[in-house]
Amino acid sequence: MPGGNTRTTIHQPPFPLTIVRGEGARLTDADGHVYVDFLGEYTAGLYGHSHPVIVEAIREALADGIVLGAPNRYEARLAEAVCTRFPAIDLVRFCNSGTEANLLALSLARAVTGRSGVLVFAGAYHGGILLFSHGVSPLNPPFEWVVGEYNDAAGAARLIDEHAHELAAVIVEPVQGAAGVIPGDPEFLHVLRAATEANGVPLVFDEVMTSRLSLGGMQEALGIEPDLTTLAKFVGGGLSFGAFGGRAELMGRFDPARPDALQHGGTFNNDVLTMAAGAAGLTQVLTAAEIARLNGLGDRLRDRLNAYASERGIAFRSTGRGSLVGLHFTREPIRSEADVPEAAELRALLHLHMLERGYSYGRRGFIALSLPLGEAEIDGFAAAVEEFLT
């Protein structure tokens, strides 16, 4: 593996931790050190490690065989659970990652509209080959990208009006995760919906990270129905998973019985273990009450850190919404990638300090809370950050 790595995000100097066990909200590394997990596998670990309901669902499915090469009973259960939670999803198809889900959603929009342009927003991360941090990644597919500024409602509406004849889709994260956990203004997101509807351009909500913030994701919280929605992470129970769905007139093109059907293959699209784990998590574990509790813990952490820094005049700010939290070294509001300070040395020092204190999170300042966490862990994490800032 180049540099001993097969996933760029988890590399960290001088060397990454090697984790050998996870249980609940705790991780144990190869040297026996234990950490409270505040990373939550970048939102895929919402249920924590080895949740008994998820483990039992996998065990039961495993007993029936894992590579059946045919429809199985678990995929229908998961499809029903997804469509029930997301009213904008009439029909859904499964794949293997958020990257794949977003590629398929955009490719569907291009096929249906006959157009090739896609409006994205600076700082967006829609997958390993759909990366728009400080420009367009050279690994991205050669679509005709139009890049707007996140949270600039007027600018986005203008771009949609100007490029409507070439746009196959507008894709947006309701909260930009990798850019710094930056919430989208409700006005900005509603303007996107209005402008795309007015111009006949499909709107894609990338809810790969944000679907955890309510039973029906951010679209439910905001009262917005996109044309297409992409999901991944925890929705598959913590296993490799992706999904895309939306309006029947769009998704219906994948019906194999149609003469104009679009083909969508994938050996592991309906992987038995993933389907079983995902269905168990959505139907037996993740309730509205648990989502509200976890969002409250995120608010508690964010509010405490912001109050501490503000009262002492420290250049530090916590961003996010609900159980998604970002950490930044600035006093200024953060509304887009351009507002995020680099502060690489401070970020690295804080991260190492927190590891020493027994807390693991994303080295760029990314936090995704998991269900096993409680107030004691939140307050302990906050106290450790405050110690660093003092």
JSON list of C-alpha atoms in Angstrom, two decimals, residues 216-325:
[
{"chain": "A", "resi": 216, "resn": "GLY", "atom": "CA", "xyz": [-36.09, 11.83, 7.65]},
{"chain": "A", "resi": 217, "resn": "GLY", "atom": "CA", "xyz": [-32.78, 13.65, 7.45]},
{"chain": "A", "resi": 218, "resn": "MET", "atom": "CA", "xyz": [-32.27, 17.35, 6.94]},
{"chain": "A", "resi": 219, "resn": "GLN", "atom": "CA", "xyz": [-34.87, 17.42, 4.19]},
{"chain": "A", "resi": 220, "resn": "GLU", "atom": "CA", "xyz": [-37.52, 16.55, 6.75]},
{"chain": "A", "resi": 221, "resn": "ALA", "atom": "CA", "xyz": [-36.19, 19.11, 9.23]},
{"chain": "A", "resi": 222, "resn": "LEU", "atom": "CA", "xyz": [-36.22, 21.83, 6.56]},
{"chain": "A", "resi": 223, "resn": "GLY", "atom": "CA", "xyz": [-39.43, 20.85, 4.80]},
{"chain": "A", "resi": 224, "resn": "ILE", "atom": "CA", "xyz": [-37.67, 20.45, 1.44]},
{"chain": "A", "resi": 225, "resn": "GLU", "atom": "CA", "xyz": [-38.30, 17.59, -0.99]},
{"chain": "A", "resi": 226, "resn": "PRO", "atom": "CA", "xyz": [-35.36, 17.09, -3.36]},
{"chain": "A", "resi": 227, "resn": "ASP", "atom": "CA", "xyz": [-35.73, 15.16, -6.59]},
{"chain": "A", "resi": 228, "resn": "LEU", "atom": "CA", "xyz": [-33.02, 12.69, -5.61]},
{"chain": "A", "resi": 229, "resn": "THR", "atom": "CA", "xyz": [-31.44, 11.77, -2.28]},
{"chain": "A", "resi": 230, "resn": "THR", "atom": "CA", "xyz": [-28.20, 9.93, -1.60]},
{"chain": "A", "resi": 231, "resn": "LEU", "atom": "CA", "xyz": [-27.52, 7.92, 1.56]},
{"chain": "A", "resi": 232, "resn": "ALA", "atom": "CA", "xyz": [-24.72, 5.77, 2.98]},
{"chain": "A", "resi": 233, "resn": "LYS", "atom": "CA", "xyz": [-22.80, 5.37, 6.25]},
{"chain": "A", "resi": 234, "resn": "PHE", "atom": "CA", "xyz": [-24.98, 4.26, 9.18]},
{"chain": "A", "resi": 235, "resn": "VAL", "atom": "CA", "xyz": [-28.01, 3.46, 6.98]},
{"chain": "A", "resi": 236, "resn": "GLY", "atom": "CA", "xyz": [-26.27, 0.19, 6.13]},
{"chain": "A", "resi": 237, "resn": "GLY", "atom": "CA", "xyz": [-25.82, -0.66, 9.79]},
{"chain": "A", "resi": 238, "resn": "GLY", "atom": "CA", "xyz": [-22.17, 0.36, 9.67]},
{"chain": "A", "resi": 239, "resn": "LEU", "atom": "CA", "xyz": [-21.22, -1.98, 6.82]},
{"chain": "A", "resi": 240, "resn": "SER", "atom": "CA", "xyz": [-20.18, -0.99, 3.31]},
{"chain": "A", "resi": 241, "resn": "PHE", "atom": "CA", "xyz": [-23.28, 0.67, 1.86]},
{"chain": "A", "resi": 242, "resn": "GLY", "atom": "CA", "xyz": [-24.74, 3.32, -0.38]},
{"chain": "A", "resi": 243, "resn": "ALA", "atom": "CA", "xyz": [-28.21, 4.18, -1.65]},
{"chain": "A", "resi": 244, "resn": "PHE", "atom": "CA", "xyz": [-29.84, 6.65, -4.00]},
{"chain": "A", "resi": 245, "resn": "GLY", "atom": "CA", "xyz": [-33.53, 7.27, -4.46]},
{"chain": "A", "resi": 246, "resn": "GLY", "atom": "CA", "xyz": [-36.15, 9.81, -5.30]},
{"chain": "A", "resi": 247, "resn": "ARG", "atom": "CA", "xyz": [-39.11, 10.57, -7.52]},
{"chain": "A", "resi": 248, "resn": "ALA", "atom": "CA", "xyz": [-40.65, 7.57, -9.27]},
{"chain": "A", "resi": 249, "resn": "GLU", "atom": "CA", "xyz": [-40.45, 9.18, -12.71]},
{"chain": "A", "resi": 250, "resn": "LEU", "atom": "CA", "xyz": [-36.66, 9.42, -12.32]},
{"chain": "A", "resi": 251, "resn": "MET", "atom": "CA", "xyz": [-35.88, 6.21, -10.45]},
{"chain": "A", "resi": 252, "resn": "GLY", "atom": "CA", "xyz": [-38.32, 4.23, -12.58]},
{"chain": "A", "resi": 253, "resn": "ARG", "atom": "CA", "xyz": [-35.76, 4.26, -15.38]},
{"chain": "A", "resi": 254, "resn": "PHE", "atom": "CA", "xyz": [-33.98, 1.46, -13.51]},
{"chain": "A", "resi": 255, "resn": "ASP", "atom": "CA", "xyz": [-36.98, -0.89, -13.79]},
{"chain": "A", "resi": 256, "resn": "PRO", "atom": "CA", "xyz": [-35.53, -3.82, -15.81]},
{"chain": "A", "resi": 257, "resn": "ALA", "atom": "CA", "xyz": [-38.94, -4.46, -17.39]},
{"chain": "A", "resi": 258, "resn": "ARG", "atom": "CA", "xyz": [-38.98, -1.09, -19.15]},
{"chain": "A", "resi": 259, "resn": "PRO", "atom": "CA", "xyz": [-37.84, -0.96, -22.78]},
{"chain": "A", "resi": 260, "resn": "ASP", "atom": "CA", "xyz": [-35.81, 2.17, -21.97]},
{"chain": "A", "resi": 261, "resn": "ALA", "atom": "CA", "xyz": [-34.37, 0.76, -18.75]},
{"chain": "A", "resi": 262, "resn": "LEU", "atom": "CA", "xyz": [-31.00, 1.96, -17.50]},
{"chain": "A", "resi": 263, "resn": "GLN", "atom": "CA", "xyz": [-28.73, -0.81, -16.31]},
{"chain": "A", "resi": 264, "resn": "HIS", "atom": "CA", "xyz": [-27.32, -0.69, -12.80]},
{"chain": "A", "resi": 265, "resn": "GLY", "atom": "CA", "xyz": [-25.27, -3.69, -11.74]},
{"chain": "A", "resi": 266, "resn": "GLY", "atom": "CA", "xyz": [-23.13, -4.40, -8.70]},
{"chain": "A", "resi": 267, "resn": "THR", "atom": "CA", "xyz": [-22.22, -7.75, -7.17]},
{"chain": "A", "resi": 268, "resn": "PHE", "atom": "CA", "xyz": [-22.70, -6.51, -3.63]},
{"chain": "A", "resi": 269, "resn": "ASN", "atom": "CA", "xyz": [-25.58, -4.03, -4.14]},
{"chain": "A", "resi": 270, "resn": "ASN", "atom": "CA", "xyz": [-27.88, -6.26, -2.09]},
{"chain": "A", "resi": 271, "resn": "ASP", "atom": "CA", "xyz": [-25.22, -7.82, 0.13]},
{"chain": "A", "resi": 272, "resn": "VAL", "atom": "CA", "xyz": [-27.10, -9.95, 2.64]},
{"chain": "A", "resi": 273, "resn": "LEU", "atom": "CA", "xyz": [-25.14, -8.82, 5.71]},
{"chain": "A", "resi": 274, "resn": "THR", "atom": "CA", "xyz": [-25.48, -5.13, 4.88]},
{"chain": "A", "resi": 275, "resn": "MET", "atom": "CA", "xyz": [-29.18, -5.39, 4.08]},
{"chain": "A", "resi": 276, "resn": "ALA", "atom": "CA", "xyz": [-29.86, -7.23, 7.35]},
{"chain": "A", "resi": 277, "resn": "ALA", "atom": "CA", "xyz": [-27.76, -4.86, 9.46]},
{"chain": "A", "resi": 278, "resn": "GLY", "atom": "CA", "xyz": [-29.27, -1.76, 7.86]},
{"chain": "A", "resi": 279, "resn": "ALA", "atom": "CA", "xyz": [-32.86, -2.93, 8.30]},
{"chain": "A", "resi": 280, "resn": "ALA", "atom": "CA", "xyz": [-32.25, -3.89, 11.93]},
{"chain": "A", "resi": 281, "resn": "GLY", "atom": "CA", "xyz": [-30.70, -0.53, 12.74]},
{"chain": "A", "resi": 282, "resn": "LEU", "atom": "CA", "xyz": [-33.43, 1.58, 11.16]},
{"chain": "A", "resi": 283, "resn": "THR", "atom": "CA", "xyz": [-36.34, -0.45, 12.51]},
{"chain": "A", "resi": 284, "resn": "GLN", "atom": "CA", "xyz": [-35.09, -1.54, 15.93]},
{"chain": "A", "resi": 285, "resn": "VAL", "atom": "CA", "xyz": [-32.47, 0.94, 17.15]},
{"chain": "A", "resi": 286, "resn": "LEU", "atom": "CA", "xyz": [-32.70, 4.44, 15.70]},
{"chain": "A", "resi": 287, "resn": "THR", "atom": "CA", "xyz": [-35.76, 6.17, 17.16]},
{"chain": "A", "resi": 288, "resn": "ALA", "atom": "CA", "xyz": [-36.80, 9.82, 17.14]},
{"chain": "A", "resi": 289, "resn": "ALA", "atom": "CA", "xyz": [-36.08, 9.98, 20.87]},
{"chain": "A", "resi": 290, "resn": "GLU", "atom": "CA", "xyz": [-32.53, 8.69, 20.42]},
{"chain": "A", "resi": 291, "resn": "ILE", "atom": "CA", "xyz": [-31.88, 11.12, 17.57]},
{"chain": "A", "resi": 292, "resn": "ALA", "atom": "CA", "xyz": [-33.12, 14.02, 19.71]},
{"chain": "A", "resi": 293, "resn": "ARG", "atom": "CA", "xyz": [-30.98, 12.92, 22.65]},
{"chain": "A", "resi": 294, "resn": "LEU", "atom": "CA", "xyz": [-27.85, 12.66, 20.52]},
{"chain": "A", "resi": 295, "resn": "ASN", "atom": "CA", "xyz": [-28.51, 16.00, 18.82]},
{"chain": "A", "resi": 296, "resn": "GLY", "atom": "CA", "xyz": [-28.89, 17.50, 22.29]},
{"chain": "A", "resi": 297, "resn": "LEU", "atom": "CA", "xyz": [-25.47, 16.17, 23.27]},
{"chain": "A", "resi": 298, "resn": "GLY", "atom": "CA", "xyz": [-23.97, 17.80, 20.19]},
{"chain": "A", "resi": 299, "resn": "ASP", "atom": "CA", "xyz": [-25.62, 21.10, 21.09]},
{"chain": "A", "resi": 300, "resn": "ARG", "atom": "CA", "xyz": [-24.32, 20.74, 24.66]},
{"chain": "A", "resi": 301, "resn": "LEU", "atom": "CA", "xyz": [-20.74, 20.26, 23.46]},
{"chain": "A", "resi": 302, "resn": "ARG", "atom": "CA", "xyz": [-20.87, 23.05, 20.88]},
{"chain": "A", "resi": 303, "resn": "ASP", "atom": "CA", "xyz": [-22.50, 25.55, 23.25]},
{"chain": "A", "resi": 304, "resn": "ARG", "atom": "CA", "xyz": [-20.04, 24.85, 26.06]},
{"chain": "A", "resi": 305, "resn": "LEU", "atom": "CA", "xyz": [-16.95, 25.20, 23.87]},
{"chain": "A", "resi": 306, "resn": "ASN", "atom": "CA", "xyz": [-18.21, 28.37, 22.20]},
{"chain": "A", "resi": 307, "resn": "ALA", "atom": "CA", "xyz": [-19.12, 29.95, 25.53]},
{"chain": "A", "resi": 308, "resn": "TYR", "atom": "CA", "xyz": [-15.71, 29.07, 27.00]},
{"chain": "A", "resi": 309, "resn": "ALA", "atom": "CA", "xyz": [-13.81, 30.58, 24.06]},
{"chain": "A", "resi": 310, "resn": "SER", "atom": "CA", "xyz": [-16.02, 33.66, 23.80]},
{"chain": "A", "resi": 311, "resn": "GLU", "atom": "CA", "xyz": [-15.77, 34.54, 27.49]},
{"chain": "A", "resi": 312, "resn": "ARG", "atom": "CA", "xyz": [-11.97, 34.41, 27.32]},
{"chain": "A", "resi": 313, "resn": "GLY", "atom": "CA", "xyz": [-11.48, 36.02, 23.92]},
{"chain": "A", "resi": 314, "resn": "ILE", "atom": "CA", "xyz": [-9.91, 32.86, 22.48]},
{"chain": "A", "resi": 315, "resn": "ALA", "atom": "CA", "xyz": [-9.82, 32.40, 18.71]},
{"chain": "A", "resi": 316, "resn": "PHE", "atom": "CA", "xyz": [-11.80, 29.18, 18.70]},
{"chain": "A", "resi": 317, "resn": "ARG", "atom": "CA", "xyz": [-15.22, 28.24, 17.39]},
{"chain": "A", "resi": 318, "resn": "SER", "atom": "CA", "xyz": [-17.33, 25.09, 17.21]},
{"chain": "A", "resi": 319, "resn": "THR", "atom": "CA", "xyz": [-19.68, 24.64, 14.26]},
{"chain": "A", "resi": 320, "resn": "GLY", "atom": "CA", "xyz": [-22.23, 22.09, 13.13]},
{"chain": "A", "resi": 321, "resn": "ARG", "atom": "CA", "xyz": [-25.75, 20.94, 13.79]},
{"chain": "A", "resi": 322, "resn": "GLY", "atom": "CA", "xyz": [-27.01, 18.36, 16.23]},
{"chain": "A", "resi": 323, "resn": "SER", "atom": "CA", "xyz": [-24.70, 15.36, 16.53]},
{"chain": "A", "resi": 324, "resn": "LEU", "atom": "CA", "xyz": [-22.27, 16.69, 13.89]},
{"chain": "A", "resi": 325, "resn": "VAL", "atom": "CA", "xyz": [-19.64, 19.02, 15.36]}
]
